[in-house]
Tab-separated table of C-alpha atoms in Angstrom:
chain	number	residue	atom	x	y	z
A	1371	MET	CA	-17.317	-5.239	-29.438
A	1372	ALA	CA	-15.127	-6.255	-26.363
A	1373	PHE	CA	-11.383	-6.755	-26.769
A	1374	LEU	CA	-11.012	-8.491	-23.524
A	1375	GLU	CA	-13.745	-10.674	-22.172
A	1376	PHE	CA	-14.139	-12.441	-18.873
A	1377	ASN	CA	-16.878	-15.263	-19.185
A	1378	SER	CA	-18.174	-16.815	-16.017
A	1379	ILE	CA	-14.861	-16.931	-14.127
A	1380	SER	CA	-15.002	-18.866	-10.904
A	1381	LYS	CA	-12.212	-19.670	-8.660
A	1382	GLY	CA	-12.167	-21.379	-5.100
A	1383	TYR	CA	-9.622	-21.981	-2.515
A	1384	PRO	CA	-9.876	-24.264	0.508
A	1385	GLY	CA	-12.598	-22.583	2.843
A	1386	VAL	CA	-13.286	-19.599	0.551
A	1387	GLN	CA	-14.892	-19.006	-2.889
A	1388	ALA	CA	-12.755	-16.159	-4.330
A	1389	LEU	CA	-14.727	-15.654	-7.511
A	1390	SER	CA	-18.282	-16.701	-8.600
A	1391	ASP	CA	-19.437	-16.464	-12.112
A	1392	VAL	CA	-17.684	-13.134	-12.995
A	1393	SER	CA	-18.393	-11.829	-16.511
A	1394	PHE	CA	-17.661	-8.534	-18.088
A	1395	GLY	CA	-15.803	-7.063	-21.230
A	1396	VAL	CA	-13.451	-4.171	-22.027
A	1397	GLU	CA	-13.351	-2.520	-25.315
A	1398	LYS	CA	-10.155	-1.926	-27.322
A	1399	GLY	CA	-8.354	1.223	-26.194
A	1400	ALA	CA	-10.321	1.646	-23.066
A	1401	VAL	CA	-9.435	2.180	-19.342
A	1402	HIS	CA	-11.622	-0.059	-17.355
A	1403	GLY	CA	-11.667	0.504	-13.589
A	1404	LEU	CA	-11.968	-2.500	-11.250
A	1405	MET	CA	-13.174	-1.717	-7.646
A	1406	GLY	CA	-14.176	-3.683	-4.552
A	1407	GLU	CA	-13.271	-4.068	-0.926
A	1408	ASN	CA	-10.138	-5.971	-0.032
A	1409	GLY	CA	-10.974	-9.709	-0.353
A	1410	ALA	CA	-13.751	-9.010	-3.091
A	1411	GLY	CA	-11.894	-11.038	-5.668
A	1412	LYS	CA	-10.089	-8.343	-7.587
A	1413	SER	CA	-6.480	-9.768	-6.972
A	1414	THR	CA	-7.703	-13.302	-7.842
A	1415	LEU	CA	-9.314	-12.027	-11.176
A	1416	ILE	CA	-5.899	-10.343	-11.995
A	1417	ARG	CA	-4.114	-13.544	-11.144
A	1418	VAL	CA	-6.294	-15.622	-13.463
A	1419	LEU	CA	-5.844	-12.949	-16.148
A	1420	SER	CA	-1.997	-13.262	-15.645
A	1421	GLY	CA	-1.840	-16.925	-15.831
A	1422	ASP	CA	-0.650	-17.081	-12.160
A	1423	GLN	CA	-3.741	-18.902	-11.235
A	1424	SER	CA	-6.224	-21.010	-13.261
A	1425	ALA	CA	-9.854	-20.475	-13.084
A	1426	ASP	CA	-12.005	-23.496	-12.065
A	1427	THR	CA	-14.624	-22.685	-14.629
A	1428	GLY	CA	-14.930	-19.951	-17.188
A	1429	SER	CA	-12.925	-18.522	-20.114
A	1430	ILE	CA	-10.806	-15.293	-20.908
A	1431	LEU	CA	-11.114	-14.094	-24.649
A	1432	ILE	CA	-8.579	-11.528	-25.996
A	1433	ASP	CA	-9.515	-10.198	-29.581
A	1434	GLY	CA	-11.940	-13.147	-29.844
A	1435	VAL	CA	-9.482	-15.836	-29.235
A	1436	ASP	CA	-10.007	-18.095	-26.196
A	1437	GLN	CA	-6.801	-18.087	-24.004
A	1438	LYS	CA	-5.722	-21.429	-22.501
A	1439	TYR	CA	-2.960	-20.490	-20.051
A	1440	SER	CA	-0.884	-23.088	-18.239
A	1441	SER	CA	1.600	-20.457	-17.024
A	1442	VAL	CA	2.477	-16.746	-16.579
A	1443	ARG	CA	4.633	-17.150	-19.814
A	1444	ASP	CA	1.577	-18.094	-21.797
A	1445	ALA	CA	-0.170	-14.846	-20.730
A	1446	PHE	CA	2.811	-12.803	-21.403
A	1447	ASN	CA	2.983	-14.440	-24.965
A	1448	ALA	CA	-0.627	-13.477	-25.412
A	1449	GLY	CA	0.166	-9.800	-24.710
A	1450	VAL	CA	-0.924	-9.612	-21.044
A	1451	ILE	CA	1.129	-7.860	-18.487
A	1452	VAL	CA	0.023	-7.505	-14.853
A	1453	ILE	CA	1.924	-4.826	-12.681
A	1454	HIS	CA	1.159	-5.995	-9.167
A	1455	GLN	CA	0.845	-3.626	-6.111
A	1456	GLU	CA	3.639	-5.778	-4.590
A	1457	LEU	CA	6.545	-5.312	-7.152
A	1458	GLN	CA	8.013	-8.147	-9.062
A	1459	LEU	CA	11.600	-6.667	-9.528
A	1460	VAL	CA	14.819	-8.325	-8.757
A	1461	PRO	CA	16.481	-5.886	-6.233
A	1462	GLU	CA	20.107	-6.876	-6.811
A	1463	LEU	CA	19.895	-6.245	-10.525
A	1464	THR	CA	20.004	-2.943	-12.308
A	1465	VAL	CA	17.114	-1.101	-13.762
A	1466	ALA	CA	18.256	-1.948	-17.253
A	1467	GLU	CA	18.709	-5.707	-16.339
A	1468	ASN	CA	15.272	-5.838	-14.708
A	1469	LEU	CA	13.692	-4.222	-17.791
A	1470	TRP	CA	15.413	-6.532	-20.287
A	1471	LEU	CA	15.400	-9.658	-18.220
A	1472	GLY	CA	15.285	-12.644	-20.480
A	1473	ARG	CA	15.901	-10.642	-23.450
A	1474	PHE	CA	19.523	-9.348	-23.130
A	1475	PRO	CA	21.343	-8.028	-26.131
A	1476	GLY	CA	24.543	-10.010	-26.849
A	1477	LYS	CA	26.057	-13.024	-28.542
A	1478	ALA	CA	26.923	-16.553	-27.412
A	1479	GLY	CA	25.505	-15.818	-24.035
A	1480	VAL	CA	27.741	-12.789	-23.580
A	1481	ILE	CA	25.630	-9.716	-22.526
A	1482	ASN	CA	26.468	-6.472	-24.206
A	1483	SER	CA	26.103	-4.114	-21.163
A	1484	LYS	CA	26.766	-0.921	-22.973
A	1485	VAL	CA	24.201	-1.556	-25.526
A	1486	LEU	CA	21.870	-2.695	-22.906
A	1487	ILE	CA	22.368	0.527	-20.835
A	1488	GLU	CA	22.025	2.821	-23.915
A	1489	THR	CA	18.892	1.098	-25.197
A	1490	VAL	CA	17.126	1.255	-21.962
A	1491	ARG	CA	18.195	4.945	-21.399
A	1492	ALA	CA	16.737	5.703	-24.755
A	1493	ARG	CA	13.527	4.067	-24.052
A	1494	LEU	CA	13.141	5.359	-20.674
A	1495	LYS	CA	13.730	9.013	-21.949
A	1496	GLU	CA	11.286	8.319	-24.812
A	1497	ILE	CA	8.442	7.502	-22.293
A	1498	GLY	CA	9.521	10.172	-19.872
A	1499	VAL	CA	10.611	8.001	-16.813
A	1500	ASP	CA	13.543	9.712	-15.137
A	1501	VAL	CA	15.429	6.741	-13.669
A	1502	ASP	CA	19.168	5.719	-13.948
A	1503	PRO	CA	19.312	2.430	-15.956
A	1504	SER	CA	22.586	1.531	-14.401
A	1505	ALA	CA	21.239	1.862	-10.793
A	1506	LYS	CA	20.444	-1.265	-8.774
A	1507	VAL	CA	16.662	-1.506	-8.093
A	1508	ALA	CA	17.538	-1.952	-4.423
A	1509	SER	CA	18.865	1.478	-4.188
A	1510	LEU	CA	15.603	3.053	-5.506
A	1511	SER	CA	12.765	4.633	-3.583
A	1512	ILE	CA	9.427	2.628	-3.759
A	1513	GLY	CA	7.936	5.225	-6.004
A	1514	ALA	CA	10.964	4.885	-8.540
A	1515	ARG	CA	10.532	1.159	-8.408
A	1516	GLN	CA	6.904	1.439	-9.260
A	1517	MET	CA	7.830	3.477	-12.305
A	1518	VAL	CA	10.324	0.849	-13.480
A	1519	GLU	CA	7.497	-1.718	-13.312
A	1520	ILE	CA	5.203	0.532	-15.488
A	1521	ALA	CA	7.981	1.287	-17.829
A	1522	LYS	CA	8.593	-2.341	-18.307
A	1523	ALA	CA	5.025	-2.920	-19.547
A	1524	VAL	CA	5.096	0.121	-21.818
A	1525	MET	CA	8.324	-1.075	-23.357
A	1526	LEU	CA	7.016	-4.607	-24.145
A	1527	ASP	CA	4.053	-3.232	-26.249
A	1528	ALA	CA	1.521	-5.284	-24.252
A	1529	ARG	CA	-2.056	-5.619	-25.516
A	1530	VAL	CA	-3.612	-5.759	-22.150
A	1531	ILE	CA	-2.027	-4.082	-19.180
A	1532	ALA	CA	-3.535	-4.604	-15.600
A	1533	LEU	CA	-2.351	-2.037	-12.983
A	1534	ASP	CA	-2.923	-2.836	-9.362
A	1535	GLU	CA	-2.988	0.386	-7.180
A	1536	PRO	CA	-0.390	1.815	-9.423
A	1537	THR	CA	-0.188	5.257	-7.741
A	1538	SER	CA	0.003	3.878	-4.141
A	1539	SER	CA	3.734	4.687	-3.954
A	1540	LEU	CA	3.941	7.552	-6.409
A	1541	SER	CA	4.516	11.329	-5.884
A	1542	SER	CA	1.949	13.590	-7.634
A	1543	ARG	CA	4.659	14.289	-10.278
A	1544	GLU	CA	5.011	10.584	-10.902
A	1545	SER	CA	1.205	9.973	-11.012
A	1546	GLU	CA	0.822	12.675	-13.553
A	1547	LEU	CA	3.465	10.971	-15.646
A	1548	LEU	CA	1.576	7.601	-15.275
A	1549	PHE	CA	-1.652	9.247	-16.424
A	1550	ALA	CA	0.025	10.673	-19.457
A	1551	LEU	CA	1.503	7.151	-20.264
A	1552	ILE	CA	-1.966	5.650	-19.830
A	1553	GLU	CA	-3.481	8.086	-22.349
A	1554	ARG	CA	-0.660	7.284	-24.880
A	1555	LEU	CA	-1.512	3.592	-24.414
A	1556	LYS	CA	-5.151	4.181	-24.908
A	1557	ALA	CA	-4.437	6.005	-28.205
A	1558	LYS	CA	-2.544	2.723	-29.300
A	1559	GLY	CA	-5.551	0.579	-28.578
A	1560	THR	CA	-3.981	-0.923	-25.351
A	1561	VAL	CA	-6.640	-2.292	-22.944
A	1562	ILE	CA	-5.909	-0.904	-19.486
A	1563	LEU	CA	-7.413	-2.862	-16.300
A	1564	TYR	CA	-7.045	-0.138	-13.631
A	1565	VAL	CA	-7.517	-1.536	-9.990
A	1566	SER	CA	-7.647	1.388	-7.483
A	1567	HIS	CA	-9.487	2.363	-4.322
A	1568	ARG	CA	-8.948	6.113	-5.313
A	1569	LEU	CA	-12.281	7.319	-6.760
A	1570	ASP	CA	-10.809	10.541	-8.000
A	1571	GLU	CA	-8.480	8.576	-10.300
A	1572	ILE	CA	-11.153	6.263	-11.370
A	1573	PHE	CA	-13.321	9.089	-12.506
A	1574	ARG	CA	-10.469	10.827	-14.148
A	1575	LEU	CA	-8.994	7.888	-16.061
A	1576	CYS	CA	-11.596	5.243	-16.588
A	1577	ASP	CA	-14.167	4.833	-19.382
A	1578	SER	CA	-15.942	1.930	-17.728
A	1579	LEU	CA	-16.127	0.234	-14.363
A	1580	SER	CA	-16.872	-3.099	-12.807
A	1581	VAL	CA	-17.498	-3.500	-8.988
A	1582	LEU	CA	-16.747	-6.830	-7.249
A	1583	ARG	CA	-18.240	-7.782	-4.014
A	1584	ASP	CA	-17.693	-11.018	-2.170
A	1585	GLY	CA	-16.284	-12.628	-5.277
A	1586	ARG	CA	-19.300	-11.654	-7.474
A	1587	LEU	CA	-19.897	-8.967	-9.882
A	1588	ALA	CA	-21.959	-6.472	-7.882
A	1589	ALA	CA	-22.167	-3.862	-10.813
A	1590	HIS	CA	-21.045	-3.173	-14.204
A	1591	HIS	CA	-20.996	0.386	-15.612
A	1592	PRO	CA	-20.277	0.519	-19.372
A	1593	LYS	CA	-20.120	4.451	-19.057
A	1594	ILE	CA	-18.556	5.633	-15.805
A	1595	ALA	CA	-20.042	9.088	-16.526
A	1596	GLU	CA	-23.437	7.677	-15.763
A	1597	THR	CA	-22.744	6.724	-12.091
A	1598	THR	CA	-21.621	8.487	-8.971
A	1599	ARG	CA	-19.168	8.081	-6.244
A	1600	GLU	CA	-21.889	7.371	-3.620
A	1601	GLN	CA	-23.410	4.661	-5.809
A	1602	ILE	CA	-19.926	2.944	-6.312
A	1603	ILE	CA	-19.103	2.979	-2.578
A	1604	ALA	CA	-22.521	1.544	-1.854
A	1605	GLN	CA	-22.007	-1.237	-4.443
A	1606	MET	CA	-18.639	-1.923	-3.053
A	1607	VAL	CA	-19.473	-2.425	0.623
A	1608	GLY	CA	-23.226	-3.253	0.397
A	1609	ARG	CA	-24.107	-0.421	2.765
A	1610	GLU	CA	-23.843	3.361	2.972
A	1611	ILE	CA	-20.731	5.011	4.425
A	1612	SER	CA	-21.767	8.732	5.231
A	1613	ASN	CA	-18.393	9.508	7.094
A	1614	ILE	CA	-15.432	7.361	6.394
A	1615	TRP	CA	-13.289	9.114	8.793
A	1616	GLY	CA	-15.505	8.912	11.920
A	1617	TRP	CA	-13.405	11.338	13.996
A	1618	ARG	CA	-14.752	12.162	17.244
A	1619	GLN	CA	-13.226	14.264	20.124
A	1620	ARG	CA	-11.735	12.356	23.065
A	1621	PRO	CA	-10.133	13.633	26.359
A	1622	LEU	CA	-6.233	13.821	26.107
A	1623	GLY	CA	-3.982	12.860	28.924
A	1624	GLU	CA	-0.367	13.713	29.914
A	1625	VAL	CA	2.371	13.481	27.444
A	1626	ARG	CA	3.102	9.893	26.651
A	1627	LEU	CA	5.758	10.165	23.922
A	1628	ASP	CA	8.357	13.034	24.107
A	1629	VAL	CA	10.913	13.529	21.108
A	1630	LYS	CA	13.677	15.984	21.429
A	1631	ASN	CA	16.010	17.134	18.785
A	1632	LEU	CA	15.884	13.922	16.748
A	1633	SER	CA	17.909	13.870	13.772
A	1634	GLY	CA	19.503	11.342	11.356
A	1635	THR	CA	20.130	10.651	7.576
A	1636	LYS	CA	17.665	12.495	5.393
A	1637	LEU	CA	16.436	14.784	8.239
A	1638	ARG	CA	17.630	18.227	7.384
A	1639	ASN	CA	16.859	19.629	10.848
A	1640	PRO	CA	16.443	18.125	14.237
A	1641	ILE	CA	12.672	17.347	15.004
A	1642	SER	CA	11.035	17.729	18.363
A	1643	PHE	CA	7.454	16.821	19.143
A	1644	SER	CA	5.324	15.229	21.845
A	1645	VAL	CA	2.192	13.095	21.733
A	1646	ARG	CA	-0.360	12.839	24.732
A	1647	LYS	CA	-2.296	9.819	25.934
A	1648	GLY	CA	-5.094	9.386	23.667
A	1649	GLU	CA	-3.868	11.620	20.977
A	1650	ILE	CA	-3.485	10.776	17.183
A	1651	LEU	CA	-0.709	12.923	15.848
A	1652	GLY	CA	-0.502	12.914	12.040
A	1653	PHE	CA	2.438	13.429	9.977
A	1654	PHE	CA	1.953	14.608	6.393
A	1655	GLY	CA	4.349	15.387	3.627
A	1656	LEU	CA	5.065	14.560	-0.047
A	1657	ILE	CA	7.117	11.586	-0.947
A	1658	GLY	CA	10.741	12.159	0.026
A	1659	ALA	CA	9.823	14.632	2.887
A	1660	GLY	CA	11.295	12.335	5.490
A	1661	ARG	CA	8.255	11.028	7.235
A	1662	SER	CA	9.160	7.291	7.192
A	1663	GLU	CA	12.760	8.102	7.856
A	1664	MET	CA	11.568	9.981	10.938
A	1665	ALA	CA	9.651	6.939	11.885
A	1666	ARG	CA	12.560	4.560	11.647
A	1667	LEU	CA	14.719	6.909	13.520
A	1668	LEU	CA	11.964	7.153	16.325
A	1669	TYR	CA	11.741	3.350	16.496
A	1670	GLY	CA	15.538	2.769	16.489
A	1671	ALA	CA	15.619	0.965	13.194
A	1672	ASP	CA	18.033	3.573	11.647
A	1673	HIS	CA	20.916	5.178	13.310
A	1674	ARG	CA	20.242	8.276	15.213
A	1675	HIS	CA	22.634	11.156	15.032
A	1676	GLN	CA	21.375	12.832	17.958
A	1677	GLY	CA	18.254	13.351	20.047
A	1678	SER	CA	16.302	11.613	22.881
A	1679	VAL	CA	12.946	9.621	22.909
A	1680	SER	CA	11.126	8.947	26.212
A	1681	ILE	CA	7.886	7.206	26.971
A	1682	ASP	CA	6.024	8.282	30.111
A	1683	GLY	CA	9.334	9.997	31.154
A	1684	VAL	CA	11.607	7.073	30.709
A	1685	THR	CA	14.225	7.507	27.990
A	1686	VAL	CA	14.381	4.908	25.385
A	1687	SER	CA	17.888	3.518	24.320
A	1688	PRO	CA	18.778	4.788	20.761
A	1689	ASN	CA	19.212	2.647	17.680
A	1690	ASN	CA	17.566	-0.381	19.166
A	1691	PRO	CA	14.089	-1.595	18.015
A	1692	LYS	CA	14.051	-4.187	20.764
A	1693	ALA	CA	14.424	-1.440	23.484
A	1694	ALA	CA	11.688	0.462	21.761
A	1695	ILE	CA	9.431	-2.599	22.024
A	1696	ASN	CA	10.425	-3.148	25.714
A	1697	ALA	CA	9.571	0.470	26.332
A	1698	GLY	CA	6.089	0.134	24.632
A	1699	MET	CA	6.625	1.470	21.161
A	1700	VAL	CA	5.758	-0.575	18.134
A	1701	LEU	CA	5.943	0.142	14.425
A	1702	CYS	CA	3.724	-0.746	11.516
A	1703	PRO	CA	5.955	-0.021	8.571
A	1704	GLU	CA	5.286	1.707	5.235
A	1705	ASP	CA	6.144	-1.501	3.080
A	1706	ARG	CA	3.818	-4.381	4.364
A	1707	LYS	CA	5.517	-6.758	1.946
A	1708	PHE	CA	9.042	-6.355	2.775
A	1709	ASP	CA	9.041	-4.963	6.317
A	1710	GLY	CA	5.774	-6.069	7.799
A	1711	ILE	CA	4.225	-9.661	6.796
A	1712	ILE	CA	6.348	-12.753	7.112
A	1713	GLN	CA	5.610	-14.479	3.748
A	1714	GLY	CA	4.885	-18.141	3.504
A	1715	ARG	CA	3.900	-18.288	7.220
A	1716	SER	CA	0.253	-18.484	8.703
A	1717	ILE	CA	-1.738	-15.739	10.222
A	1718	GLN	CA	-1.318	-17.454	13.546
A	1719	GLU	CA	2.504	-17.306	13.160
A	1720	ASN	CA	2.441	-13.624	11.854
A	1721	ILE	CA	0.370	-12.601	14.959
A	1722	ALA	CA	2.019	-14.518	17.646
A	1723	ILE	CA	5.777	-14.131	16.534
A	1724	SER	CA	6.246	-11.111	18.671
A	1725	SER	CA	4.360	-12.090	21.816
A	1726	ARG	CA	5.423	-15.731	21.781
A	1727	ARG	CA	8.509	-14.838	23.958
A	1728	HIS	CA	6.032	-14.080	26.857
A	1729	PHE	CA	4.421	-17.605	26.815
A	1730	SER	CA	7.477	-19.770	25.391
A	1731	PRO	CA	9.969	-20.353	28.032
A	1732	PHE	CA	13.418	-21.464	27.095
A	1733	GLY	CA	12.373	-21.326	23.450
A	1734	VAL	CA	9.799	-23.955	23.592
A	1735	LEU	CA	6.828	-22.931	21.478
A	1736	ASN	CA	3.313	-23.205	22.819
A	1737	PRO	CA	0.996	-23.951	19.809
A	1738	LYS	CA	-2.249	-23.732	21.923
A	1739	LYS	CA	-1.243	-20.413	23.432
A	1740	GLU	CA	-0.332	-19.021	20.003
A	1741	ALA	CA	-3.675	-20.190	18.430
A	1742	ALA	CA	-5.613	-18.634	21.363
A	1743	VAL	CA	-3.727	-15.357	20.895
A	1744	ALA	CA	-4.235	-15.518	17.109
A	1745	ASP	CA	-8.013	-16.273	17.448
A	1746	GLN	CA	-8.321	-13.397	20.024
A	1747	PHE	CA	-7.025	-10.693	17.523
A	1748	ILE	CA	-8.483	-12.143	14.446
A	1749	ALA	CA	-11.804	-11.741	16.030
A	1750	LYS	CA	-10.959	-8.372	17.714
A	1751	LEU	CA	-9.650	-6.757	14.586
A	1752	ARG	CA	-12.263	-8.446	12.472
A	1753	VAL	CA	-9.677	-10.240	10.068
A	1754	ARG	CA	-11.565	-11.980	7.275
A	1755	THR	CA	-10.066	-15.518	6.893
A	1756	PRO	CA	-11.320	-19.003	6.829
A	1757	SER	CA	-8.844	-19.950	9.218
A	1758	ARG	CA	-5.877	-18.810	11.463
A	1759	LYS	CA	-3.683	-21.414	9.472
A	1760	GLN	CA	-4.241	-19.460	6.173
A	1761	ASP	CA	-0.984	-18.282	4.574
A	1762	ILE	CA	-0.957	-14.437	5.147
A	1763	VAL	CA	-0.011	-13.876	1.396
A	1764	ASN	CA	-3.525	-15.036	0.542
A	1765	LEU	CA	-5.161	-12.243	2.572
A	1766	SER	CA	-6.034	-8.827	1.139
A	1767	GLY	CA	-3.982	-5.746	1.890
A	1768	GLY	CA	-6.473	-4.576	4.547
A	1769	ASN	CA	-6.493	-7.819	6.288
A	1770	GLN	CA	-2.734	-8.192	6.218
A	1771	GLN	CA	-2.526	-4.635	7.855
A	1772	LYS	CA	-4.830	-5.834	10.654
A	1773	VAL	CA	-2.725	-8.895	11.290
A	1774	ILE	CA	0.449	-6.671	11.628
A	1775	LEU	CA	-1.618	-4.501	14.164
A	1776	GLY	CA	-2.734	-7.711	15.868
A	1777	ARG	CA	1.115	-8.828	16.155
A	1778	TRP	CA	1.946	-5.633	17.988
A	1779	LEU	CA	-1.291	-5.368	20.143
A	1780	SER	CA	-0.671	-8.847	21.328
A	1781	GLU	CA	2.514	-7.452	22.822
A	1782	GLN	CA	2.180	-6.646	26.566
A	1783	GLY	CA	2.043	-2.981	27.617
A	1784	VAL	CA	1.968	-1.078	24.118
A	1785	LYS	CA	1.870	2.520	24.904
A	1786	VAL	CA	2.774	4.133	21.637
A	1787	LEU	CA	1.947	2.914	18.037
A	1788	VAL	CA	3.509	4.334	15.079
A	1789	ILE	CA	1.822	3.299	11.939
A	1790	ASP	CA	3.135	4.351	8.424
A	1791	GLU	CA	0.702	4.535	5.478
A	1792	PRO	CA	-2.074	2.742	7.429
A	1793	THR	CA	-4.481	2.123	4.462
A	1794	ARG	CA	-2.270	2.237	1.373
A	1795	GLY	CA	-4.017	-0.045	-1.126
A	1796	ILE	CA	-6.949	-0.671	1.222
A	1797	ASP	CA	-10.595	-0.367	0.131
A	1798	VAL	CA	-13.233	2.191	1.705
A	1799	GLY	CA	-14.873	-0.320	3.914
A	1800	ALA	CA	-11.452	-1.637	5.454
A	1801	LYS	CA	-10.234	1.768	5.792
A	1802	SER	CA	-13.087	2.787	8.090
A	1803	GLU	CA	-12.443	-0.372	10.130
A	1804	ILE	CA	-8.672	0.456	10.410
A	1805	TYR	CA	-9.708	4.007	11.562
A	1806	GLU	CA	-12.169	2.584	14.176
A	1807	ILE	CA	-9.413	0.388	15.513
A	1808	LEU	CA	-7.129	3.407	15.991
A	1809	TYR	CA	-9.881	5.381	17.711
A	1810	GLU	CA	-10.462	2.591	20.127
A	1811	LEU	CA	-6.727	2.270	20.977
A	1812	ALA	CA	-6.633	6.076	21.493
A	1813	ALA	CA	-9.490	6.046	23.696
A	1814	ASP	CA	-7.654	3.399	25.865
A	1815	GLY	CA	-4.885	5.947	26.392
A	1816	MET	CA	-2.472	4.931	23.579
A	1817	ALA	CA	-0.371	7.686	21.857
A	1818	ILE	CA	-0.610	7.121	18.125
A	1819	VAL	CA	1.417	8.523	15.278
A	1820	VAL	CA	0.081	8.255	11.945
A	1821	ILE	CA	2.151	8.907	8.804
A	1822	SER	CA	0.434	9.161	5.388
A	1823	SER	CA	0.945	10.707	2.046
A	1824	GLU	CA	-2.867	11.086	1.660
A	1825	LEU	CA	-3.759	14.643	3.038
A	1826	PRO	CA	-7.524	13.924	3.407
A	1827	GLU	CA	-6.838	10.761	5.475
A	1828	VAL	CA	-4.461	12.660	7.823
A	1829	MET	CA	-7.007	15.581	8.199
A	1830	GLY	CA	-9.813	13.098	8.664
A	1831	ILE	CA	-8.451	11.098	11.575
A	1832	SER	CA	-5.799	13.322	13.359
A	1833	ASP	CA	-6.073	15.566	16.386
A	1834	ARG	CA	-3.112	17.456	15.208
A	1835	ILE	CA	-0.722	17.501	12.126
A	1836	MET	CA	2.831	17.852	11.811
A	1837	VAL	CA	3.717	18.938	8.161
A	1838	MET	CA	7.121	17.752	6.921
A	1839	CYS	CA	9.025	19.064	3.937
A	1840	GLU	CA	12.634	18.257	2.757
A	1841	GLY	CA	13.496	16.598	5.945
A	1842	ARG	CA	12.198	19.150	8.418
A	1843	VAL	CA	9.018	20.182	10.255
A	1844	ALA	CA	7.391	22.884	8.189
A	1845	ALA	CA	4.239	23.444	10.321
A	1846	ASP	CA	2.547	22.206	13.347
A	1847	VAL	CA	-1.260	22.455	12.885
A	1848	ALA	CA	-4.091	22.240	15.500
A	1849	ARG	CA	-7.324	20.480	14.429
A	1850	GLU	CA	-9.337	23.631	14.713
A	1851	ASN	CA	-6.936	25.124	12.090
A	1852	PHE	CA	-6.993	22.463	9.613
A	1853	ASP	CA	-7.052	23.731	6.053
A	1854	GLU	CA	-6.260	21.673	3.090
A	1855	ARG	CA	-4.720	24.476	0.920
A	1856	ALA	CA	-2.490	25.787	3.874
A	1857	ILE	CA	-1.173	22.283	4.918
A	1858	LEU	CA	-0.309	21.486	1.217
A	1859	THR	CA	1.403	24.829	0.691
A	1860	ALA	CA	3.538	24.097	3.844
A	1861	ALA	CA	4.447	20.617	2.398
A	1862	LEU	CA	5.730	22.097	-0.907
A	1863	PRO	CA	9.439	22.863	-1.065
A	1864	ASP	CA	11.229	26.140	-0.770
A	1865	LYS	CA	9.154	27.279	2.133
A	1866	ASN	CA	10.304	29.168	5.125
A	1867	ALA	CA	11.292	27.772	8.500
A	1868	ALA	CA	8.769	25.817	10.599
A	1869	GLY	CA	5.729	27.522	11.913
A	1870	THR	CA	2.231	27.099	13.147
A	1871	ILE	CA	-0.942	27.379	11.206
């Protein structure tokens, strides 16, 4: 008998039907996978489960009891905790304060900080999470913040836990810790709703699986062992995808981006490389290898200790993102939520905010021109939205990434695109669309730097790979020499100086 049941859940927003008559159940102590393209309705279903949104029709039952939520607090009291891909932590509070928020130990409103820290330290040790409880969340890496969110759910003894792309920011070691926690929760009878685009994780962890497409239940597999990867992908996208990467050879031009002896915080050795017109250069490394730090130094977002960056032979002023943009370099950052999208603003504003300086003299906005620019890139990048006026937070991760790309492509004269984790949290179909966009840009002569922690992705789309390890370049690999084992070996710590594979 199902412990968690979704019965005929429907939910609509102005201009879009997010869910239509979705029904399935999950047994007690099971890990249930939830898959689908971005925009398929997964996030909406999770919001309904968490009490953040109310279904238009339908019901949710937990252990046979119909749940009538009027708020997130009601769902929490029912034993439901959702860990969103976009983390819900308070950056300026400590780890311990975040974990015990609303339940602080103390008397008469006075918090006993010592008891709080020691209690949290003991619980973190018990579940195997190595994070300093007295550290501010703002000082932690994205991966560490993710582990804090997961620890919070475990410590609250939830009956139902929904995990939305939980490993998207985790290292392999942290992912293994998460998988061990999930097994322990299963043994306790906890229901885990596991939302992920990573099929290897779905097949490793999940007992059953539901696939959503266009807001409807496309497939339900009570036993995941009785299906295949190919079937799931076809059910997700409604079509066969034989080659997700789609790489093809293209002519390369002269050097467009030239980087010499670049160094800064978290880079152990100076880095030098070049990217030619039409080339896609991949940067691969484990979390903490210095890839994102290198990108921010390149772009001028962080202070550069030394080194030079030039585009088409012209030196770019250091430590100045505006100078980088004016020279033709743009950056799509790793963290879409905090550094990419402008929350609470429309798709139109998110696309036009960079280029509006070209058509808004003396600071006077030109709504008609902005609308035209937004419509142009919504169509060009195939952004799925009912309107350019839609709030960007209502878009799926893949469509948010397309909007960020549209923002920079609306700039005049972009020559170099640096894109960090281009498809993190994005489904198979949207991934192939993002890759196709990158190939089109490269074919037009743009130099592209792709940074990713997913080795198959880097190998699948790059013409060449720079492997980073502990803040230095460990290898420079030509496409004809791509070898997964050799590249991963170069990315592991305690290796010798940089070399060529």
